[in-house]
CSV table of C-alpha atoms in Angstrom, one decimal:
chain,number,residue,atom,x,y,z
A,1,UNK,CA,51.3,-46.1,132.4
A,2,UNK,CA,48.9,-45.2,129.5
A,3,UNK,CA,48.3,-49.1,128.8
A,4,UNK,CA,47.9,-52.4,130.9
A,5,UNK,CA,51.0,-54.8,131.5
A,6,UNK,CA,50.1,-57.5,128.7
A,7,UNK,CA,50.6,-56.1,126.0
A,8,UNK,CA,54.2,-56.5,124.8
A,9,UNK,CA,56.9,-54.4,126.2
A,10,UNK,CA,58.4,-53.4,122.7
A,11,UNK,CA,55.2,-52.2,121.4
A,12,UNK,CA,54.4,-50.7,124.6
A,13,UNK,CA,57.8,-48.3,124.2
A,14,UNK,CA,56.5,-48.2,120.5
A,15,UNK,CA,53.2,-46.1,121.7
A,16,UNK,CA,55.2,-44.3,124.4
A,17,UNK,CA,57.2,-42.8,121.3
A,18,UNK,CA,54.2,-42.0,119.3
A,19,UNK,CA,52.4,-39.9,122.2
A,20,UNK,CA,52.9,-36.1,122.0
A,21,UNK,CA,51.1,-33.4,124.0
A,22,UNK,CA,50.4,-30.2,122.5
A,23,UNK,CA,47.9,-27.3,122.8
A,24,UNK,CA,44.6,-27.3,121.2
A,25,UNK,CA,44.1,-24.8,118.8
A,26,UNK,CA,41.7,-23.0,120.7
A,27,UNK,CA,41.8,-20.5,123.8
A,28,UNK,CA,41.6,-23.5,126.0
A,29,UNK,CA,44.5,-24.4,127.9
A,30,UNK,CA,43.8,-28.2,129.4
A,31,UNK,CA,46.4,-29.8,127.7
A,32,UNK,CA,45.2,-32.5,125.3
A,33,UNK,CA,47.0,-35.5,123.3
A,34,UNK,CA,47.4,-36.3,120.0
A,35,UNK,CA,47.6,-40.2,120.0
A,36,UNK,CA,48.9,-42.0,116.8
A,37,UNK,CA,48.7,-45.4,117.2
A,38,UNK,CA,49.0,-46.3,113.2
A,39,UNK,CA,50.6,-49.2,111.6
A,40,UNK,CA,51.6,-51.1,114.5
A,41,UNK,CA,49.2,-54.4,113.1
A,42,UNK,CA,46.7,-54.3,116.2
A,43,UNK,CA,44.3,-56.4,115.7
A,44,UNK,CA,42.5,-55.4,119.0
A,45,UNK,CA,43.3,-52.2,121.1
A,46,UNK,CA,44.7,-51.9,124.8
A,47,UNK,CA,42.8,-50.6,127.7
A,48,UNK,CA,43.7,-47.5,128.4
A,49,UNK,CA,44.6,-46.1,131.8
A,50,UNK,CA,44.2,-42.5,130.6
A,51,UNK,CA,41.4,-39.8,130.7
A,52,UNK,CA,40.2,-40.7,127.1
A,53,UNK,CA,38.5,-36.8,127.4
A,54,UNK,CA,42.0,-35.3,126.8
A,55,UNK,CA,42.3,-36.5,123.5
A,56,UNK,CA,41.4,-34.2,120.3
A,57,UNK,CA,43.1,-36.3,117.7
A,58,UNK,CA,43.1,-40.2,117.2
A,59,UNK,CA,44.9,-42.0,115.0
A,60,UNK,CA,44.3,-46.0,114.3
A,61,UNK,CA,45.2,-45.9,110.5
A,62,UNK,CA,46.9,-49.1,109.2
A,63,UNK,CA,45.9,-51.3,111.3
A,64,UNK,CA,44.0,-55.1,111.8
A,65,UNK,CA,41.3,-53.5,113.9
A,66,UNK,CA,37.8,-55.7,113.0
A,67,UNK,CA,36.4,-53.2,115.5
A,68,UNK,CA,36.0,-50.8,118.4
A,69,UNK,CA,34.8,-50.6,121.7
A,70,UNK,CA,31.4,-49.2,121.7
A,71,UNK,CA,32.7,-47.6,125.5
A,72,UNK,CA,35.8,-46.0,124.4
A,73,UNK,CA,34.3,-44.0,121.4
A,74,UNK,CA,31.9,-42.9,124.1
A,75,UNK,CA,34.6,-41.4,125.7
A,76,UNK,CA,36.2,-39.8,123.3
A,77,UNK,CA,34.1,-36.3,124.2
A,78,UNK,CA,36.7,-34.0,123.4
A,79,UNK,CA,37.6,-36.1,119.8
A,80,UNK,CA,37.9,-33.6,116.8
A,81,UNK,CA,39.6,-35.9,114.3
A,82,UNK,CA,39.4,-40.1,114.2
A,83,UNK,CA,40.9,-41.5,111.3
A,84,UNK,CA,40.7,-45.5,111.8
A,85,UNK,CA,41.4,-46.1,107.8
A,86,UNK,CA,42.9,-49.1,106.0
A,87,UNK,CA,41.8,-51.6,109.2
A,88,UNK,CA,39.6,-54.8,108.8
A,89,UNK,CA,36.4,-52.8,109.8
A,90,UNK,CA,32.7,-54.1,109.4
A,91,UNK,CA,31.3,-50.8,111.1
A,92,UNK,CA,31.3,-48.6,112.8
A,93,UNK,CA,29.9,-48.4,117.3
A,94,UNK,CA,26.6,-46.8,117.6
A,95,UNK,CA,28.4,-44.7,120.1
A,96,UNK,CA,30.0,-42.6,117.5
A,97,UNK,CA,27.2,-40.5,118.4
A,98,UNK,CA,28.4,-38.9,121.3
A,99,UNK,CA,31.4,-37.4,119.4
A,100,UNK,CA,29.7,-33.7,119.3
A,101,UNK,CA,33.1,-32.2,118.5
A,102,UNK,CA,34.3,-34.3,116.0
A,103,UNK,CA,35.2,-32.9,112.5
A,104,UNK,CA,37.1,-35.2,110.7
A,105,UNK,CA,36.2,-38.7,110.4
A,106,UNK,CA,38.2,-41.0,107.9
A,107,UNK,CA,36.9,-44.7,107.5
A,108,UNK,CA,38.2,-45.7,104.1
A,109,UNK,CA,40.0,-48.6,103.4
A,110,UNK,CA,37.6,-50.8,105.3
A,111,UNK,CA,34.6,-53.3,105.2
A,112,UNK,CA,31.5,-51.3,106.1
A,113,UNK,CA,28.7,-51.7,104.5
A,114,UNK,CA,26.2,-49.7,106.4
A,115,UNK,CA,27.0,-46.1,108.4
A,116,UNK,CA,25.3,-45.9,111.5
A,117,UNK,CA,22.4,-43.6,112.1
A,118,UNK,CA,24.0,-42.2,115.0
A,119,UNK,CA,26.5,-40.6,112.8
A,120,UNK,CA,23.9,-37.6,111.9
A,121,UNK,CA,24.9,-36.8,115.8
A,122,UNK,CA,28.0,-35.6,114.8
A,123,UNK,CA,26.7,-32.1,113.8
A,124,UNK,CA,30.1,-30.2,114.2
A,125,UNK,CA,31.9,-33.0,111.2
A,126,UNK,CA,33.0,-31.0,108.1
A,127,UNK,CA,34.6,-34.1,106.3
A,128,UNK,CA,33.9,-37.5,105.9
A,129,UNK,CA,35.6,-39.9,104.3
A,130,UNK,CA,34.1,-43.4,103.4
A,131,UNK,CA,36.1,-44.1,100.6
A,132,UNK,CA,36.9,-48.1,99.5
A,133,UNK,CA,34.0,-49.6,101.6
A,134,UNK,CA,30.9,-51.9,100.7
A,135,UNK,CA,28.6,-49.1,101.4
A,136,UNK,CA,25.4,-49.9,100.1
A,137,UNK,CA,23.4,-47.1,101.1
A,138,UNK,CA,23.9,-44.2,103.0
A,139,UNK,CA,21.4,-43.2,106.2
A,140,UNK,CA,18.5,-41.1,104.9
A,141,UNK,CA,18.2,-38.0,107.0
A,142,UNK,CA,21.9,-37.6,106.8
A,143,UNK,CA,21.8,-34.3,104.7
A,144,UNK,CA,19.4,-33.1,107.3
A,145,UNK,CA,21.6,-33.2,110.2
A,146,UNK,CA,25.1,-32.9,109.1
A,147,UNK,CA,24.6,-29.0,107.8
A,148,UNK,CA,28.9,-28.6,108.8
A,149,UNK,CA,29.7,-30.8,106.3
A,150,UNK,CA,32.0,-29.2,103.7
A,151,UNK,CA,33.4,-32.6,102.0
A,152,UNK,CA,31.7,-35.9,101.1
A,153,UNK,CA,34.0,-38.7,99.7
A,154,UNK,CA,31.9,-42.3,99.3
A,155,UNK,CA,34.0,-43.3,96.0
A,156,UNK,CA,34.6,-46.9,95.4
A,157,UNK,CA,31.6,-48.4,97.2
A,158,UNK,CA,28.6,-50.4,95.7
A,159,UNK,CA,26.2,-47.2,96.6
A,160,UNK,CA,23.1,-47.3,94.1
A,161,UNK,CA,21.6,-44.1,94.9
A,162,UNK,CA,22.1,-41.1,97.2
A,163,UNK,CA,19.5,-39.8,99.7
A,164,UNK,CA,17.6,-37.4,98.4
A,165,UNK,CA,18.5,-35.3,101.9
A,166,UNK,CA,21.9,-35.1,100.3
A,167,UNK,CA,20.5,-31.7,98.7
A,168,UNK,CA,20.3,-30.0,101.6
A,169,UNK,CA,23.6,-30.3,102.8
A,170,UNK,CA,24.1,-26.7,102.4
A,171,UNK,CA,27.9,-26.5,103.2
A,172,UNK,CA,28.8,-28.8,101.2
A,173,UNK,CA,31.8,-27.9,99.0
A,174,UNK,CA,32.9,-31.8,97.7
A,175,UNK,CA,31.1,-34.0,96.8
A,176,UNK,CA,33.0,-37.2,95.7
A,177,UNK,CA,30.8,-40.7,94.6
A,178,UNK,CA,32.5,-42.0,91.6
A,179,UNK,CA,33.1,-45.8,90.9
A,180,UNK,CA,29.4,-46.7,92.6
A,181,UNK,CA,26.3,-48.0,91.1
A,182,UNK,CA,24.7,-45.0,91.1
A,183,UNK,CA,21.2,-45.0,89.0
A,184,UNK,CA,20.6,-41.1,89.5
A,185,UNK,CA,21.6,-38.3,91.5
A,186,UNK,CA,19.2,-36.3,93.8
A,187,UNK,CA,16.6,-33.7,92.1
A,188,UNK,CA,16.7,-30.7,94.5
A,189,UNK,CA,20.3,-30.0,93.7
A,190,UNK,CA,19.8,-26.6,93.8
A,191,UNK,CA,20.6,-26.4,97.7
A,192,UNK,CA,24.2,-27.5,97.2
A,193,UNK,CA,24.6,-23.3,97.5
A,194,UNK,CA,28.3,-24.0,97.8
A,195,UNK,CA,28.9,-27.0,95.9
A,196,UNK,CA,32.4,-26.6,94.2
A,197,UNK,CA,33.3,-30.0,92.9
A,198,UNK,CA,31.0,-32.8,91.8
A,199,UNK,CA,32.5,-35.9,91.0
A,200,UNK,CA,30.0,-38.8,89.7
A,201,UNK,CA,32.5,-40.7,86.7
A,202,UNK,CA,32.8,-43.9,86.4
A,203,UNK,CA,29.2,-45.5,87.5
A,204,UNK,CA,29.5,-47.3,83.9
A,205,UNK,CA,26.6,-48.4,82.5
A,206,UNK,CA,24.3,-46.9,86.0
A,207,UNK,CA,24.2,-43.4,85.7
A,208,UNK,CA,22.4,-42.4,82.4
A,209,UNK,CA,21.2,-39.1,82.8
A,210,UNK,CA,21.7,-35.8,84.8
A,211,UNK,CA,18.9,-34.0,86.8
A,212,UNK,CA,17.9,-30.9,85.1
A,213,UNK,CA,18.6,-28.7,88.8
A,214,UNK,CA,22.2,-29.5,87.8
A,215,UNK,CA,22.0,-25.8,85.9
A,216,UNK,CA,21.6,-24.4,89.9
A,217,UNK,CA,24.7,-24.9,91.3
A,218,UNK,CA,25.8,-21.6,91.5
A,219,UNK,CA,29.3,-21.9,92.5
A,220,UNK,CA,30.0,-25.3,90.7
A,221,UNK,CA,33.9,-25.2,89.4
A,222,UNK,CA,35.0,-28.4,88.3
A,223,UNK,CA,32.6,-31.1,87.0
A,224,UNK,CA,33.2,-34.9,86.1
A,225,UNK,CA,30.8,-37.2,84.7
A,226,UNK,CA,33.0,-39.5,82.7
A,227,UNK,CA,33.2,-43.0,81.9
A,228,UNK,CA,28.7,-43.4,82.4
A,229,UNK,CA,25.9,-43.8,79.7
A,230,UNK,CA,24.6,-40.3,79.9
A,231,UNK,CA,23.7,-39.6,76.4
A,232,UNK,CA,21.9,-36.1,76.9
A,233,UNK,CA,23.8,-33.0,79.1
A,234,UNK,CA,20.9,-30.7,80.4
A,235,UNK,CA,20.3,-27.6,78.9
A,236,UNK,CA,20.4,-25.7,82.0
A,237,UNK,CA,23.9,-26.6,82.4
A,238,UNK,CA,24.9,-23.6,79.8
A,239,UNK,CA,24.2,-21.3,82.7
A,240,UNK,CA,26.8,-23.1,85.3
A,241,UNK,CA,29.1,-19.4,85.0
A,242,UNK,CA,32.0,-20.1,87.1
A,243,UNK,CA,32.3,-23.8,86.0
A,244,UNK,CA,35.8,-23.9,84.6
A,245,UNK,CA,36.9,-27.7,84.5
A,246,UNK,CA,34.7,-30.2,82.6
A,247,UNK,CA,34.9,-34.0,82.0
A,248,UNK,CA,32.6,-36.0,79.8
A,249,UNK,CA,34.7,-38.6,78.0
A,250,UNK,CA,33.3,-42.1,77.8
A,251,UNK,CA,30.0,-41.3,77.6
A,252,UNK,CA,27.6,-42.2,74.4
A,253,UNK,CA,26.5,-38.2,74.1
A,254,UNK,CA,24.2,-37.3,70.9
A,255,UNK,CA,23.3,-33.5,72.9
A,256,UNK,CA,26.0,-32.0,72.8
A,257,UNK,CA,26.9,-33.6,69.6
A,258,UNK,CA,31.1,-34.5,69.5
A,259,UNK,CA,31.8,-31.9,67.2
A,260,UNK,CA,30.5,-29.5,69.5
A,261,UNK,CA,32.0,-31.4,72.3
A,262,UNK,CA,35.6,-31.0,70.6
A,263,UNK,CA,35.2,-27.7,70.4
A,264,UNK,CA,35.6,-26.8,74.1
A,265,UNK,CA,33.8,-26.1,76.9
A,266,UNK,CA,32.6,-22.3,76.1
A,267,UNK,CA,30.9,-24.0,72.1
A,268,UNK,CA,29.4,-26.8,74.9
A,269,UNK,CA,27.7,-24.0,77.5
A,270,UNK,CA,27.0,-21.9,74.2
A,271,UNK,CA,25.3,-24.4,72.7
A,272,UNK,CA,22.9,-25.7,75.8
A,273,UNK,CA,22.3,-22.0,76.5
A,274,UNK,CA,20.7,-22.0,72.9
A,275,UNK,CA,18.8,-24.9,73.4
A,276,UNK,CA,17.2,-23.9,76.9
A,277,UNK,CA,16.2,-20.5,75.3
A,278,UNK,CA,14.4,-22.3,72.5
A,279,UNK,CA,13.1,-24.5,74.9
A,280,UNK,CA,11.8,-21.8,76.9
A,281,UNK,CA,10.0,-20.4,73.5
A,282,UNK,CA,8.2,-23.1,73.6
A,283,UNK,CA,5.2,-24.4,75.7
A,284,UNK,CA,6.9,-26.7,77.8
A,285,UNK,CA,5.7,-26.5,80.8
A,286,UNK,CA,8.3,-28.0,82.7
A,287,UNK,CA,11.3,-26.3,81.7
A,288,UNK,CA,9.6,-23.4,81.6
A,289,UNK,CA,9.4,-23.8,85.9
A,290,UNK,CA,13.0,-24.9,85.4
A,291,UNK,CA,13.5,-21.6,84.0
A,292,UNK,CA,11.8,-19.2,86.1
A,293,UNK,CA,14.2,-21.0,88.7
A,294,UNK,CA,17.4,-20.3,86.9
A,295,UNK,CA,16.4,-16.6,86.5
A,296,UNK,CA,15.7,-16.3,90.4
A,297,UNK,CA,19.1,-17.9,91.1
A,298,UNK,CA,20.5,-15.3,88.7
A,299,UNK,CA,22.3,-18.3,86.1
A,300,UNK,CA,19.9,-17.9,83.3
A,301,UNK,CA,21.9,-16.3,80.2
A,302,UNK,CA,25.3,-17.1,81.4
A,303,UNK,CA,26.4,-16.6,77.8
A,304,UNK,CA,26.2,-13.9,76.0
A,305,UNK,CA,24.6,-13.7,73.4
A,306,UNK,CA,25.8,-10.4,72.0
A,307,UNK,CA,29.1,-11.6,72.4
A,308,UNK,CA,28.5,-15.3,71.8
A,309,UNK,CA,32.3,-15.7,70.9
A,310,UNK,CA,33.8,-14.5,73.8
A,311,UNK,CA,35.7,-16.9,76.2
A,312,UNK,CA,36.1,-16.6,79.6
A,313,UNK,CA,39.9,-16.2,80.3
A,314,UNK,CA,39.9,-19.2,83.5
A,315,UNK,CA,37.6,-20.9,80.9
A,316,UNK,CA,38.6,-24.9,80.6
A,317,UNK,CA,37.7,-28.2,79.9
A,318,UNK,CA,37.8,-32.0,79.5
A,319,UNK,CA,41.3,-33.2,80.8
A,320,UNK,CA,42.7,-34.7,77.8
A,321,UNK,CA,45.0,-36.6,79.9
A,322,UNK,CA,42.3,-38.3,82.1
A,323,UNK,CA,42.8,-41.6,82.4
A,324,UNK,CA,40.2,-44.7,82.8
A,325,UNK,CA,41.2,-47.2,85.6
A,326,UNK,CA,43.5,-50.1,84.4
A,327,UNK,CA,43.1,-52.1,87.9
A,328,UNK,CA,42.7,-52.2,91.7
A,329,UNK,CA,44.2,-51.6,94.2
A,330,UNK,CA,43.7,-53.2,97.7
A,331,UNK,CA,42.6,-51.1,100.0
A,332,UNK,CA,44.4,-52.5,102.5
A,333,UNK,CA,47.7,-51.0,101.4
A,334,UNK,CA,46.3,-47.8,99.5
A,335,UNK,CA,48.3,-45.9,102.5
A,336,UNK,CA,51.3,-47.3,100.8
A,337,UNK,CA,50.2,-45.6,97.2
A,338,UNK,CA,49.3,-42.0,96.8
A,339,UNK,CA,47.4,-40.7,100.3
A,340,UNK,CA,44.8,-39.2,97.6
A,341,UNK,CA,42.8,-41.5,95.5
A,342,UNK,CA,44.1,-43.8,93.1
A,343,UNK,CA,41.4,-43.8,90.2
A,344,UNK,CA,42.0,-39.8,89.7
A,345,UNK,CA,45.1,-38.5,88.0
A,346,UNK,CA,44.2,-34.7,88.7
A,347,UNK,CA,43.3,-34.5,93.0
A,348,UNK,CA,41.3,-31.5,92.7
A,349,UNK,CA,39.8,-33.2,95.5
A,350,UNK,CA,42.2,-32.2,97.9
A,351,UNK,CA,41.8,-29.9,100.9
């Protein structure tokens, strides 16, 4: 038997059912378990009687779990994806450490308010999810040890600034932090090589102004700053070439005007482009090292000016139909809404 004699017999045969074997993905051929233990209201978990090195995937999801035994995360060597979301969580065992294989980690829907240190350990995880927590803060080295990650979700957690070793998470591709406290986003944005989505709307009257290294994102696509007090878009942001969605509404901008604004997202790049090359005519000193930058990362006149009228055909911008938030939802039952997040109508934050 996988589980000791006291816990009751019905949701013992309930787990039995739940257990699958299957092959990992890879060449090896140990056979490992996939054990989905969700929404069974456990407010503790059983001992288990099996090699806890077999499993690859774990799921706890939907439970009443207040926490978990430092000892069995610590043997959970062979652990690629732990999702443990919509429990009664405070944080998290130091031990998640020791999961060197782990890839997937999904701890919304809880109580934490701090993320352990030991976390940067983790150096093969690609996606975290922290979504609908009390997060405060995240650890500061975190961008300097977790160079796999590919998708960052922190949304909906009282976080007032990110650590400025977010920039150097190099593989990043998602970055998700809306409805936070954030005061400002990190300066050295222009390591986010691979940054695709960026998603800071909705930090209301906290987030008031943009960093100037926005410009650098290379490969930015989609964009949303909505619903903050940012009254000024950077110049340099005229030169983000493959950015094709936009969101701005509910913020108090005077640069880019709103009639430029209505105009679209190609009058909006056209018209910072304009004003970085007439700030780079005169001596300011520094955008003028903001530009030399943007001409070394090969962004600097992303509009034409020869052409100044010609649109991009994948060209877009602000979602009309975007809509602010008209309540909350407990996180406690968000597996029973939408498995995506409830404060965005459009998931382009999906894998």
């Amino acid at each position: 038997m996988m589980y000791e004699q006291h816990q009751p017999q019905q949701q013992l045969q309930q787990m039995r059912k739940r257990m699958e074997r299957r092959k990992p993905a890879e060449e090896d051929q140990r056979l490992m378990e996939i054990v989905d233990l969700s929404g069974m209201s456990l407010e503790s978990l059983p001992t288990p009687s099996l090699n806890l090195g077999t499993i690859c995937k774990l799921n706890l999801s939907n439970n009443n779990l207040q926490s978990i035994p430092e000892s069995l995360i610590a043997r959970l060597l062979n652990l690629i994806v732990l999702d443990v979301h919509s429990n009664q969580l405070k944080s998290l065992p130091n031990s998640i450490g020791c999961l060197s294989k782990l890839k997937v980690l999904n701890v919304s829907g809880n109580l934490i308010e701090s993320l352990p240190k030991s976390i940067e350990n983790c150096r093969s995880l690609e996606e975290l999810n922290a979504n609908f927590n009390k997060l405060m803060k995240l650890p500061d080295t975190i961008g300097f040890e977790l160079t796999n990650l590919k998708k960052l979700s922190v949304n909906s957690n009282k976080l007032v600034f990110l650590p400025s070793s977010t920039s150097h998470l190099t593989s990043l591709r998602v970055l998700d932090a809306r409805l936070n406290c954030l005061r400002s986003l990190p300066e050295d944005l222009e390591n986010l090589i691979n940054l695709e989505a960026l998603n800071v709307s909705q930090n209301f009257q906290y987030l008031d102004s943009l960093p100037y290294s926005i410009g650098l994102l290379i490969n930015l696509v989609e964009l949303d700053v909505s619903y903050n007090k940012i009254t000024t878009l950077p110049d340099s942001m005229g030169c983000l070439k493959k950015l094709q969605k936009l969101s701005v509404d509910g913020n108090p901008l005077t640069s880019p005007p709103t009639e430029v604004v209505e105009q679209g997202m190609h009058a909006v790049r056209e018209y910072l482009s304009e004003k970085m090359n007439a700030g780079h005519r005169s001596p300011q000193k520094k955008k003028s090292s903001w530009i030399g930058k943007l001409v070394k990362y090969g962004t600097f006149n992303g509009i034409s000016t020869r052409h100044p009228h010609r649109v991009e055909e994948r060209d877009g911008f602000i979602m009309p139909e975007y809509r602010s938030i008209d309540s909350l939802a407990s996180p406690r039952y968000m597996g029973m809404f939408s498995p995506r997040r409830l404060f965005s109508p459009r998931t382009y934050f999906t894998r």
